[in-house]
Amino acid sequence: MTQPASPAKHDAPIPAAKPAPDKGSWQRPLGLRPDVRNLSLLGVLAVLIAVGGITKPDEFLATSNLQLVLTQASIIGVVTVGMTFVITSGGIDLSVGAIVALASVWATTLATQEYGFAGILFTAVIVGLGCGLVNGLLIAYGGMVPFIATLAMLASARGLALQITDGKTQMVTVNSVLDLGIKDAYILGIPPLVLVFAAVTVVGWLLLNRTTFGRRTVAVGGNAEAARLAGIDVRRQRLYLYLLSGLCCGIAAFMLIVLAGSGQNTNGNLYELDAIAAAIIGGTLLSGGRGTIVGSVLGVLVFTTITNIFALNNLESAVQQIAKGAIIVAAVLVQHRTLRGGEA
Amino acid sequence: MPEIPATSRRGLLFGTAAVSAGALLTACTSNEPKKTETAGNNVPAADDKPGKAVTIGFAGPQADHGWLNAINENAKSRAKKYSEVTLEITEGSNDTAAQIGQVQTLINKKVDVLVILPADGKALTQVGLQAMKAGIPVINLDRIFASPQAYRCWIGGDNYGMGLNAGNYIGEQLKDKPNAKVIELAGLDNLELTKQRTQGFDDALKNYPNIKKVARQAADFTVESGQAKMAQLLQAQSQFDALWNHDDDQGVGALRAIAQAGRKDFLMVGGAGAKSAMDAIKADNSVLKATVLYPPTMAASAIDLARALGQAKGVAGMSELEIPASITLYSAVVTKDNVAQYLPTGFS
């Protein structure tokens, strides 16, 4: 608010630039106006479910398979929620997979395991936050381009993870952690990891759509200069966003430890690409200014369901990759069609 | 993780595989699985008396995996045993161009012998030729060069044999079971060695007409991928009798998925010979009943061969005056009965 002459400026560029489509949703009483992009994604998901149901009726629709699909979506899903915020602000975080790897191996060192469940969880989250802090400081206050800063983090976090493990698999011996991944821990038939994913999704949605923090994120992504003129501390906002992404990676690392029962320096391989792809398919603009948590989660579910159907039908990995690429293209094309139709 | 020689050489190798493996095992039984350290095999192949000084250059891929890490450890600890051997190790890299540069650096340093475990055998062939032309003999470790001119001696594992032995073990276990079903959790499908392991497995199963392979999925040699792919396989196959998993590292994840699904109704065979797998076989409290070896001790043997080459010696226990042109290691099946013997070679 140091710029008295700004009202005209910040009124004009902020909402008029990229966040425009979201302005409407803020004004609705519940803001639950179904997004056309999300609807088209739901359509894609429905087609996939039909394909799964037709090709493998007994296996695909079984409760245990739904539990499996949701569990497998959970870890990358949590990372994608954090990524959605970063991309919405016009940034990118290429280091998520490496942060997951570093957090998971640090949290599974013998020293950490001595403190049991809390020690592992705490270490994973702190390492995630620490990496996010470094990313955030480099980008927000060091003036580095997010692509470069997080690329550097990718390299160094992976290197550190390799150094900590020396290429070895670190087995987890803390039973309270291992038990979280076993059927006995399911709550009303829902695996705990899926509940964590659901909680992160809800918090992420509220944060993006219902808080000043969310509005600032969108504003920074839409037009950083206008946001600054409107009185938003853009640098601090950016710092918070990379911290948030790091936090999500820390949580995901803990979830991965539960699932795999170990820490390995190869963990989180290519998560950055999966998370970016899911967010973009979900309708978050790579150039910033528009983000949707629901879309990102649907994007993750589409990917996981595809993988699941392929595995159930015993497809070869080469065929799986080709088909996955084709489906990504198809999903985005369908979205663009629907979007043009919807907004015309 | 090797590549088997090009098909033309393969016949020759397999023809002599039994002979050479047999010769090696009988002639130097003391040589194969030995107690002590992580290096496992501690008795050198060539004779132990210090000879003239030899500088051995070693270039391998990045040790981001249990087995590759064990390769480095085996090479280093074996080189330390010889007072006259100096080991020049380059930073491991999975990037072909980077590894070519590293080998060229070692050539320029004029090391006496080179040991190369290429990230990609075919892609490193040219630099192997360069070294040989520069008068530096090359020991090609595991993943084989495309041309025999590019190395003096090849030593490596038997991927086809791994699959074959795993398949025959499973076949013997299930031979009395009508309509038995097996599934396969393969490794990285874009590596040739994975195809060879699968081919060996399929060929072995042909000996048992009552057994059918009902599913195969490829993972990435990592715990995470092993867990994810195994969870899918368990979902897809509500009932089967045996599972072959190509790699013990991803097997950690596979065993986790099996425990999470609460399944016990089949037997599992692993691959490579990790300590965690051998411990599980010994404890006999999981579905894992055996693992087929792919011994990282081949790196120690490669150092022995390199030293013998540098000192113009043969291999102790063999009548030859020169070291052999190729050696294929045997993929023994480790079960509860013989695990005590092999446990010291298990890598973590």
XYZ file of C-alpha atoms in Angstrom:
692
model
C 0.000 0.000 0.000
C 2.940 2.286 -0.493
C 1.788 3.264 -3.930
C -1.093 5.689 -3.601
C -1.397 6.151 -7.314
C -1.923 2.499 -7.983
C -5.667 1.842 -7.749
C -6.220 2.280 -11.431
C -3.210 0.145 -12.228
C -3.855 -2.750 -9.952
C -7.517 -2.784 -10.662
C -6.897 -3.054 -14.319
C -4.094 -5.526 -14.849
C -4.620 -8.046 -12.079
C -8.074 -9.401 -12.680
C -8.157 -8.482 -16.328
C -4.988 -10.332 -17.258
C -4.922 -14.048 -16.632
C -6.870 -14.646 -13.443
C -10.000 -13.433 -15.171
C -11.697 -16.831 -15.462
C -11.357 -17.353 -11.715
C -12.829 -14.046 -10.748
C -16.276 -15.438 -11.285
C -15.760 -18.345 -8.977
C -14.735 -16.108 -6.114
C -18.019 -14.279 -6.349
C -20.236 -17.337 -6.221
C -21.621 -18.173 -2.827
C -20.008 -21.582 -2.697
C -17.588 -21.299 -5.555
C -18.423 -24.824 -6.627
C -19.283 -23.885 -10.180
C -18.119 -26.921 -12.105
C -15.171 -26.025 -14.228
C -15.530 -27.135 -17.848
C -11.966 -28.406 -17.849
C -12.584 -30.490 -14.774
C -15.771 -31.820 -16.354
C -13.876 -32.914 -19.445
C -11.255 -34.556 -17.240
C -14.019 -36.340 -15.366
C -15.214 -37.499 -18.763
C -11.771 -38.883 -19.579
C -11.715 -40.616 -16.205
C -15.183 -42.064 -16.822
C -14.066 -43.447 -20.193
C -11.016 -45.003 -18.532
C -13.138 -46.568 -15.819
C -15.423 -47.978 -18.499
C -12.423 -49.419 -20.337
C -11.131 -50.943 -17.104
C -14.550 -52.290 -16.201
C -15.035 -53.850 -19.638
C -11.559 -55.350 -20.084
C -11.144 -56.660 -16.546
C -14.555 -56.513 -14.862
C -13.689 -58.713 -11.891
C -10.329 -57.224 -11.043
C -10.795 -53.560 -11.918
C -13.929 -52.796 -9.946
C -12.879 -54.760 -6.855
C -12.597 -52.748 -3.650
C -8.995 -53.805 -3.243
C -8.200 -52.381 -6.678
C -9.840 -49.034 -5.901
C -7.792 -48.945 -2.699
C -4.693 -49.686 -4.738
C -5.353 -46.990 -7.348
C -5.985 -44.367 -4.674
C -2.902 -45.415 -2.687
C -0.725 -45.233 -5.776
C -2.140 -41.796 -6.579
C -1.536 -40.516 -3.058
C 2.190 -39.812 -3.008
C 2.480 -38.175 -6.404
C -0.847 -36.474 -5.609
C 0.545 -34.700 -2.553
C 3.562 -33.546 -4.573
C 1.242 -32.319 -7.326
C -0.795 -30.185 -4.915
C 2.388 -28.337 -3.920
C 3.432 -28.104 -7.572
C 0.060 -26.600 -8.503
C 0.685 -23.640 -6.188
C 4.165 -23.065 -7.588
C 3.015 -23.227 -11.206
C 0.014 -21.011 -10.457
C 2.438 -18.363 -9.230
C 4.275 -18.552 -12.554
C 7.134 -20.659 -11.170
C 8.256 -24.249 -11.567
C 9.791 -26.727 -9.151
C 11.994 -29.294 -10.880
C 13.461 -30.495 -7.608
C 10.418 -32.264 -6.128
C 11.556 -35.802 -6.960
C 15.054 -35.157 -5.646
C 13.658 -33.596 -2.448
C 11.466 -36.676 -1.927
C 14.561 -38.850 -2.382
C 16.705 -36.801 -0.001
C 13.975 -36.537 2.642
C 13.256 -40.263 2.446
C 16.873 -41.359 2.816
C 17.622 -38.840 5.519
C 14.575 -39.943 7.458
C 15.567 -43.606 7.205
C 19.153 -43.322 8.433
C 19.774 -45.431 11.499
C 20.216 -42.342 13.669
C 16.782 -41.081 12.741
C 15.121 -44.442 13.145
C 16.211 -44.516 16.772
C 13.545 -41.935 17.532
C 10.815 -44.071 16.014
C 7.766 -42.835 14.146
C 8.069 -39.202 15.231
C 11.750 -39.052 14.372
C 11.185 -40.299 10.828
C 8.181 -38.059 10.192
C 9.882 -35.000 11.675
C 13.094 -35.527 9.687
C 11.240 -36.038 6.412
C 9.205 -32.866 6.874
C 12.162 -30.777 8.059
C 14.352 -31.878 5.141
C 11.495 -31.075 2.738
C 11.004 -27.647 4.289
C 14.751 -27.029 4.329
C 15.095 -27.718 0.613
C 12.016 -25.587 -0.064
C 13.562 -22.779 1.964
C 16.757 -22.879 -0.081
C 14.758 -22.900 -3.335
C 12.600 -20.035 -2.076
C 15.498 -17.876 -0.903
C 17.421 -18.382 -4.148
C 14.403 -17.521 -6.264
C 12.693 -14.825 -4.200
C 15.679 -13.010 -2.728
C 18.558 -14.244 -4.883
C 16.729 -13.334 -8.058
C 17.381 -16.703 -9.675
C 15.065 -18.081 -12.342
C 12.971 -20.884 -10.758
C 13.942 -23.300 -13.526
C 17.642 -22.879 -12.754
C 17.415 -22.724 -8.971
C 15.315 -25.863 -8.714
C 17.440 -27.614 -11.351
C 20.450 -26.959 -9.126
C 18.485 -28.311 -6.162
C 17.577 -31.398 -8.202
C 21.247 -32.143 -8.844
C 22.529 -31.449 -5.364
C 19.688 -33.143 -3.465
C 20.078 -36.285 -5.575
C 23.822 -36.179 -5.035
C 23.410 -35.783 -1.294
C 20.884 -38.616 -1.207
C 23.365 -40.848 -3.037
C 26.113 -39.858 -0.651
C 23.994 -40.571 2.426
C 22.976 -44.027 1.212
C 26.139 -44.926 -0.700
C 23.797 -46.543 -3.219
C 22.364 -48.882 -0.623
C 18.747 -49.490 0.324
C 18.008 -48.325 3.863
C 15.511 -50.667 5.432
C 12.995 -49.302 7.920
C 12.713 -51.312 11.101
C 10.249 -49.092 12.969
C 7.076 -51.142 13.112
C 4.731 -48.240 13.846
C 5.752 -46.765 10.480
C 5.574 -50.054 8.571
C 2.177 -50.917 10.025
C 0.631 -47.796 8.479
C 0.921 -49.436 5.080
C -0.723 -52.724 6.076
C -4.405 -53.560 5.657
C -5.031 -53.549 9.421
C -4.417 -49.811 9.463
C -7.215 -49.038 6.995
C -9.849 -46.727 8.424
C -13.337 -47.638 7.163
C -11.624 -49.410 4.311
C -9.549 -46.387 3.397
C -5.754 -46.664 3.558
C -4.186 -43.993 5.808
C -2.042 -42.733 2.925
C -5.196 -41.974 0.961
C -6.550 -40.026 3.939
C -3.378 -37.960 4.037
C -3.769 -37.267 0.319
C -7.416 -36.261 0.853
C -6.487 -33.951 3.721
C -3.695 -32.291 1.704
C -6.118 -31.852 -1.197
C -8.789 -30.204 0.967
C -6.289 -27.918 2.692
C -4.747 -27.085 -0.684
C -8.135 -26.281 -2.194
C -9.133 -24.049 0.715
C -5.759 -22.333 0.675
C -5.892 -21.599 -3.047
C -9.572 -20.680 -3.356
C -10.598 -19.306 0.012
C -7.677 -17.359 1.443
C -5.701 -14.209 0.817
C -2.676 -16.456 0.370
C -4.389 -18.132 -2.578
C -5.470 -14.873 -4.156
C -1.948 -13.523 -3.821
C -0.561 -16.659 -5.452
C -2.865 -16.195 -8.442
C -2.079 -12.468 -8.590
C 1.695 -13.042 -8.547
C 1.339 -15.585 -11.323
C -0.940 -13.362 -13.373
C 1.241 -10.289 -13.257
C 3.977 -10.036 -10.659
C 4.623 -6.343 -11.237
C 0.947 -5.480 -10.846
C 0.783 -7.628 -7.730
C 3.733 -5.743 -6.288
C 2.091 -2.431 -7.071
C -1.072 -3.699 -5.397
C 0.885 -4.062 -2.192
C 1.620 -7.759 -2.243
C 5.075 -8.690 -0.957
C 5.845 -10.750 -4.038
C 9.191 -12.001 -2.792
C 7.844 -13.249 0.507
C 4.926 -14.858 -1.311
C 7.348 -16.714 -3.598
C 9.398 -17.871 -0.622
C 6.251 -19.261 1.023
C 5.271 -21.073 -2.179
C 8.539 -22.981 -2.499
C 8.391 -23.743 1.226
C 4.914 -25.141 0.631
C 6.158 -27.299 -2.229
C 9.048 -28.522 -0.057
C 6.616 -29.331 2.749
C 4.496 -31.404 0.364
C 7.637 -33.268 -0.735
C 8.507 -33.966 2.907
C 5.045 -35.384 3.550
C 5.249 -37.412 0.336
C 8.652 -38.764 1.377
C 7.184 -40.019 4.639
C 4.306 -41.620 2.733
C 6.794 -43.307 0.423
C 8.704 -44.649 3.424
C 5.459 -46.158 4.708
C 4.690 -47.688 1.331
C 8.137 -49.010 0.396
C 9.362 -49.767 3.910
C 12.728 -48.266 3.043
C 14.634 -45.242 1.854
C 16.535 -45.323 -1.428
C 18.344 -42.621 -3.351
C 16.371 -43.511 -6.472
C 13.086 -42.622 -4.768
C 10.878 -40.010 -6.380
C 12.413 -40.627 -9.795
C 10.737 -38.375 -12.409
C 8.138 -37.099 -9.919
C 8.796 -33.608 -11.275
C 7.572 -34.591 -14.725
C 4.578 -36.532 -13.418
C 3.525 -33.689 -11.126
C 3.943 -31.020 -13.807
C 2.058 -33.154 -16.338
C -0.800 -33.793 -13.912
C -1.093 -30.101 -13.015
C -1.041 -28.995 -16.660
C -3.576 -31.622 -17.717
C -5.678 -30.493 -14.784
C -5.874 -26.995 -16.244
C -3.191 -25.079 -14.371
C -1.499 -22.629 -16.711
C 2.228 -23.197 -17.106
C 2.610 -19.440 -17.559
C 0.961 -18.821 -14.201
C -2.137 -16.944 -13.068
C -4.507 -19.857 -13.038
C -4.469 -22.993 -10.947
C -6.903 -25.664 -9.950
C -6.358 -28.216 -7.210
C -9.345 -30.317 -8.276
C -8.001 -30.454 -11.821
C -4.548 -31.505 -10.612
C -6.000 -34.284 -8.484
C -8.099 -35.469 -11.425
C -4.952 -35.365 -13.566
C -3.132 -37.605 -11.091
C -6.103 -39.986 -10.952
C -6.203 -40.218 -14.754
C -2.518 -41.190 -14.843
C -2.806 -43.720 -12.043
C -5.915 -45.292 -13.532
C -4.212 -45.653 -16.911
C -1.243 -47.387 -15.277
C -3.579 -49.647 -13.336
C -5.588 -50.691 -16.401
C -2.382 -51.367 -18.339
C -1.014 -53.558 -15.568
C -4.273 -55.458 -15.134
C -4.270 -56.200 -18.863
C -0.603 -57.187 -18.693
C 0.549 -54.733 -21.365
C 4.250 -54.542 -22.184
C 6.098 -51.539 -20.834
C 6.917 -50.219 -24.319
C 3.245 -50.309 -25.298
C 2.340 -48.697 -21.962
C 4.615 -45.727 -22.639
C 3.332 -45.188 -26.156
C -0.278 -45.396 -25.016
C 0.362 -43.065 -22.091
C 1.779 -40.420 -24.418
C -1.181 -40.784 -26.759
C -3.662 -40.448 -23.909
C -1.963 -37.280 -22.610
C -2.318 -35.704 -26.039
C -5.924 -36.855 -26.320
C -6.836 -35.545 -22.873
C -5.394 -32.107 -23.587
C -7.048 -31.927 -27.019
C -10.419 -32.866 -25.553
C -9.975 -30.190 -22.896
C -9.193 -27.489 -25.396
C -12.230 -28.431 -27.468
C -14.499 -28.421 -24.450
C -13.015 -25.199 -23.223
C -13.552 -23.373 -26.481
C -17.077 -24.695 -26.667
C -17.749 -23.798 -23.055
C -16.512 -20.259 -23.228
C -17.816 -19.331 -26.627
C 24.508 -55.789 -15.347
C 25.916 -57.046 -18.421
C 25.172 -57.633 -21.914
C 25.780 -61.039 -23.233
C 28.101 -61.167 -26.192
C 26.631 -60.608 -29.619
C 24.757 -63.627 -30.862
C 27.641 -64.994 -32.841
C 29.729 -65.086 -29.715
C 26.907 -66.280 -27.591
C 26.907 -69.790 -28.985
C 30.597 -70.030 -28.409
C 30.249 -68.717 -24.891
C 27.423 -70.966 -23.923
C 29.136 -73.855 -25.545
C 32.103 -73.194 -23.342
C 30.134 -71.778 -20.453
C 29.810 -75.070 -18.699
C 33.422 -75.862 -19.371
C 34.810 -72.532 -18.257
C 32.495 -72.193 -15.285
C 33.201 -75.756 -14.358
C 36.916 -75.297 -14.801
C 36.844 -72.158 -12.742
C 34.756 -73.681 -10.019
C 36.745 -76.849 -9.710
C 40.177 -75.469 -10.396
C 39.772 -72.588 -8.014
C 36.943 -73.569 -5.750
C 38.589 -71.467 -3.104
C 37.983 -68.637 -5.482
C 34.245 -68.332 -5.635
C 32.264 -67.688 -2.486
C 34.545 -66.891 0.391
C 33.905 -65.415 3.765
C 35.233 -61.952 4.693
C 34.083 -58.363 4.313
C 31.689 -57.075 1.741
C 34.130 -58.045 -0.934
C 33.118 -61.627 -0.410
C 35.628 -63.396 -2.563
C 39.014 -62.679 -1.124
C 41.317 -65.214 -2.605
C 42.886 -63.854 -5.750
C 42.860 -65.802 -8.963
C 46.387 -65.008 -10.014
C 49.161 -65.885 -7.649
C 49.639 -63.717 -4.622
C 53.342 -62.888 -4.735
C 53.969 -59.224 -5.429
C 55.252 -58.695 -8.954
C 56.108 -55.616 -10.926
C 54.090 -52.488 -10.286
C 50.811 -52.240 -12.230
C 48.511 -49.250 -12.550
C 44.938 -50.304 -13.285
C 42.409 -47.763 -14.555
C 38.824 -48.488 -13.555
C 35.792 -46.845 -15.196
C 32.282 -47.873 -14.200
C 28.751 -46.515 -14.176
C 27.291 -44.487 -11.340
C 26.845 -46.689 -8.283
C 23.270 -45.679 -7.547
C 22.148 -49.244 -7.011
C 23.110 -51.962 -4.527
C 24.722 -54.244 -7.071
C 26.778 -51.522 -8.774
C 27.899 -50.237 -5.411
C 29.063 -53.744 -4.549
C 30.988 -53.842 -7.844
C 32.964 -50.732 -6.835
C 33.623 -52.054 -3.342
C 34.814 -55.387 -4.671
C 37.206 -53.736 -7.116
C 38.620 -51.350 -4.521
C 39.122 -53.874 -1.769
C 40.741 -56.370 -4.109
C 43.152 -53.751 -5.488
C 44.148 -52.876 -1.915
C 45.237 -56.451 -1.323
C 48.077 -56.113 -3.813
C 50.865 -53.837 -2.655
C 52.129 -53.357 -6.215
C 48.730 -52.414 -7.702
C 47.617 -48.798 -8.017
C 43.939 -48.303 -8.839
C 42.874 -45.180 -10.715
C 39.095 -44.919 -10.397
C 37.021 -42.423 -12.374
C 33.779 -40.902 -11.153
C 30.947 -43.241 -12.145
C 28.617 -41.989 -14.833
C 25.561 -43.285 -16.630
C 26.140 -40.798 -19.420
C 27.839 -42.437 -22.395
C 29.685 -39.310 -23.514
C 30.958 -38.647 -20.006
C 32.201 -42.194 -19.621
C 34.000 -42.075 -22.967
C 35.763 -38.936 -21.752
C 36.765 -40.663 -18.530
C 38.230 -43.647 -20.330
C 40.147 -41.309 -22.650
C 41.570 -39.549 -19.627
C 42.786 -42.886 -18.285
C 44.337 -43.683 -21.681
C 46.159 -40.338 -21.622
C 47.421 -41.099 -18.147
C 48.969 -44.226 -19.688
C 47.636 -46.712 -17.151
C 48.943 -50.248 -17.697
C 45.579 -52.022 -17.904
C 41.999 -50.777 -18.140
C 38.959 -52.339 -16.467
C 35.783 -50.951 -17.999
C 32.213 -51.669 -16.895
C 30.378 -49.598 -19.490
C 26.992 -48.064 -18.757
C 26.208 -49.209 -22.305
C 28.514 -51.839 -23.790
C 27.811 -51.139 -27.445
C 28.206 -47.383 -27.047
C 31.611 -47.704 -25.394
C 33.058 -50.049 -28.028
C 34.915 -47.314 -29.898
C 36.789 -46.114 -26.846
C 37.666 -49.724 -26.006
C 39.216 -50.003 -29.471
C 41.105 -46.756 -28.899
C 42.621 -48.120 -25.707
C 43.641 -51.402 -27.316
C 45.214 -49.491 -30.221
C 47.102 -47.357 -27.727
C 48.569 -50.555 -26.359
C 46.533 -50.645 -23.170
C 44.802 -54.010 -22.754
C 41.170 -53.789 -21.686
C 39.322 -56.063 -19.292
C 35.685 -55.642 -20.258
C 33.564 -56.128 -17.174
C 30.003 -57.387 -17.500
C 28.253 -55.298 -20.169
C 30.030 -56.435 -23.282
C 31.522 -54.364 -26.098
C 30.197 -54.900 -29.600
C 33.599 -55.967 -30.977
C 36.011 -58.580 -29.596
C 38.815 -56.329 -30.837
C 37.888 -53.808 -28.181
C 38.935 -56.002 -25.259
C 41.540 -58.554 -24.293
C 39.291 -60.375 -21.852
C 35.624 -60.252 -20.989
C 34.362 -61.300 -17.580
C 30.742 -61.003 -16.611
C 27.548 -62.574 -15.452
C 25.134 -64.816 -17.250
C 21.784 -63.119 -17.617
C 20.313 -65.860 -19.750
C 21.562 -68.374 -17.207
C 19.944 -66.426 -14.397
C 16.564 -66.769 -16.042
C 17.234 -70.377 -16.958
C 18.206 -71.388 -13.431
C 15.337 -69.460 -11.865
C 12.911 -71.127 -14.273
C 14.295 -74.610 -13.692
C 14.208 -74.161 -9.914
C 10.594 -73.043 -10.051
C 9.837 -75.864 -12.473
C 11.212 -78.461 -10.075
C 9.205 -77.020 -7.203
C 5.977 -77.077 -9.203
C 6.496 -80.118 -11.381
C 3.774 -82.142 -9.707
C 1.221 -79.371 -9.793
C -1.224 -79.467 -12.711
C -1.981 -76.113 -14.412
C 0.555 -74.216 -12.357
C 0.763 -70.460 -12.963
C 3.885 -68.312 -12.675
C 4.400 -64.588 -13.017
C 7.477 -62.504 -13.690
C 8.517 -59.149 -12.248
C 11.199 -58.056 -14.702
C 13.787 -55.310 -14.438
C 14.301 -52.268 -16.653
C 12.868 -53.229 -20.007
C 15.102 -50.907 -21.983
C 18.191 -52.918 -20.993
C 19.123 -55.856 -23.170
C 19.992 -57.884 -20.099
C 16.364 -57.838 -18.997
C 15.277 -59.458 -22.258
C 17.996 -62.092 -21.851
C 16.843 -62.922 -18.326
C 13.280 -63.283 -19.558
C 14.360 -65.416 -22.517
C 16.218 -67.808 -20.215
C 13.241 -68.000 -17.893
C 10.823 -68.724 -20.742
C 13.130 -71.381 -22.186
C 13.375 -73.132 -18.833
C 9.606 -73.154 -18.424
C 9.304 -74.975 -21.761
C 10.713 -77.993 -19.912
C 7.601 -78.041 -17.753
C 4.432 -78.233 -19.841
C 2.244 -78.078 -16.736
C 3.428 -74.540 -16.011
C 2.179 -71.421 -17.732
C 3.495 -67.880 -17.389
C 0.378 -65.769 -16.965
C 1.770 -62.266 -16.460
C 4.936 -60.196 -16.778
C 5.477 -56.588 -15.739
C 8.711 -54.601 -15.830
C 9.937 -52.458 -12.924
C 12.989 -50.154 -12.728
C 15.394 -51.990 -10.385
C 14.278 -49.689 -7.561
C 12.415 -50.468 -4.340
C 9.724 -47.954 -5.197
C 9.025 -49.427 -8.633
C 9.181 -52.957 -7.228
C 6.485 -52.135 -4.692
C 4.251 -50.380 -7.217
C 4.493 -52.998 -9.970
C 4.158 -55.925 -7.581
C 1.050 -54.391 -5.999
C -0.446 -54.210 -9.497
C 0.529 -57.774 -10.334
C -1.012 -59.071 -7.117
C -4.196 -57.219 -7.971
C -4.269 -58.598 -11.486
C -3.534 -62.200 -10.491
C -5.768 -63.421 -7.712
C -4.046 -66.788 -7.711
C -0.654 -68.028 -8.908
C 2.011 -70.448 -7.713
C 5.373 -68.830 -8.253
C 6.977 -65.477 -8.952
C 10.378 -64.701 -10.407
C 11.721 -61.247 -9.615
C 14.775 -60.190 -11.635
C 16.438 -58.047 -8.997
C 16.746 -58.190 -5.219
C 16.766 -54.398 -4.808
C 13.344 -54.060 -6.375
C 12.556 -57.271 -4.502
C 12.602 -55.306 -1.244
C 9.654 -53.339 -2.613
C 8.015 -56.441 -4.060
C 8.169 -58.239 -0.703
C 6.673 -55.144 0.916
C 3.750 -55.172 -1.543
C 3.235 -58.885 -0.909
C 3.169 -58.321 2.852
C 0.789 -55.383 2.421
C -1.583 -57.503 0.384
C -1.303 -60.287 2.955
C -0.488 -62.880 0.298
C 1.407 -66.083 1.105
C 0.015 -68.513 -1.444
C 3.046 -68.743 -3.748
C 6.811 -69.075 -3.758
C 9.133 -66.310 -4.885
C 12.596 -66.461 -6.426
C 14.798 -63.380 -6.481
C 17.805 -62.356 -8.548
C 21.314 -60.925 -8.016
C 22.044 -62.017 -4.435
C 21.484 -59.091 -2.072
C 22.166 -59.685 1.597
C 18.594 -58.740 2.540
C 17.293 -61.436 0.189
C 19.679 -64.061 1.564
C 18.704 -63.110 5.106
C 15.044 -63.599 4.206
C 15.800 -66.970 2.583
C 17.683 -68.032 5.702
C 14.937 -66.867 8.042
C 12.405 -68.689 5.819
C 9.508 -66.573 7.065
C 8.391 -65.018 3.788
C 7.447 -66.171 0.300
C 11.055 -65.661 -0.823
C 12.576 -69.130 -1.053
C 15.537 -68.666 -3.377
C 17.598 -66.174 -5.353
C 19.706 -66.692 -8.476
C 23.124 -65.074 -8.234
C 24.647 -62.426 -10.368
C 27.837 -62.091 -8.343
C 29.402 -58.629 -7.956
C 32.601 -60.493 -7.034
C 33.296 -60.433 -10.778
C 34.795 -56.973 -10.156
C 37.397 -58.451 -7.812
C 38.171 -61.124 -10.380
C 38.520 -58.424 -13.043
C 41.199 -56.748 -10.911
C 42.984 -60.094 -10.549
C 42.887 -60.573 -14.301
C 44.058 -57.025 -14.923
C 46.994 -57.531 -12.584
C 47.896 -60.845 -14.190
C 47.712 -59.158 -17.573
C 49.926 -56.291 -16.428
C 52.485 -58.760 -15.115
C 52.156 -61.092 -18.110
C 51.054 -64.048 -15.985
C 48.421 -66.703 -16.381
C 45.803 -67.543 -13.801
C 46.815 -69.723 -10.894
C 45.336 -73.180 -11.017
C 45.008 -73.126 -14.795
C 47.666 -74.461 -17.120
C 47.457 -71.564 -19.542
C 50.284 -69.077 -19.809
C 47.845 -66.297 -20.582
C 44.590 -65.249 -18.960
C 41.453 -66.511 -20.764
C 39.655 -64.466 -23.414
C 36.320 -64.682 -21.663
C 34.830 -65.867 -18.416
C 31.121 -66.200 -17.695
C 30.154 -66.430 -14.051
C 27.691 -69.049 -12.928
C 24.267 -68.012 -11.625
C 23.944 -70.391 -8.709
C 20.549 -70.843 -7.067
C 20.748 -69.923 -3.390
C 18.191 -71.682 -1.216
C 17.778 -72.305 2.479
C 20.013 -75.358 2.132
C 23.088 -73.566 0.829
C 22.512 -69.973 1.946
C 25.149 -70.188 4.679
C 27.772 -70.749 2.017
C 26.736 -67.763 -0.080
C 25.698 -65.281 2.611
C 29.162 -63.683 2.847
C 28.890 -62.627 -0.808
C 25.532 -60.917 -0.239
C 25.686 -57.179 -0.899
C 23.646 -54.502 0.827
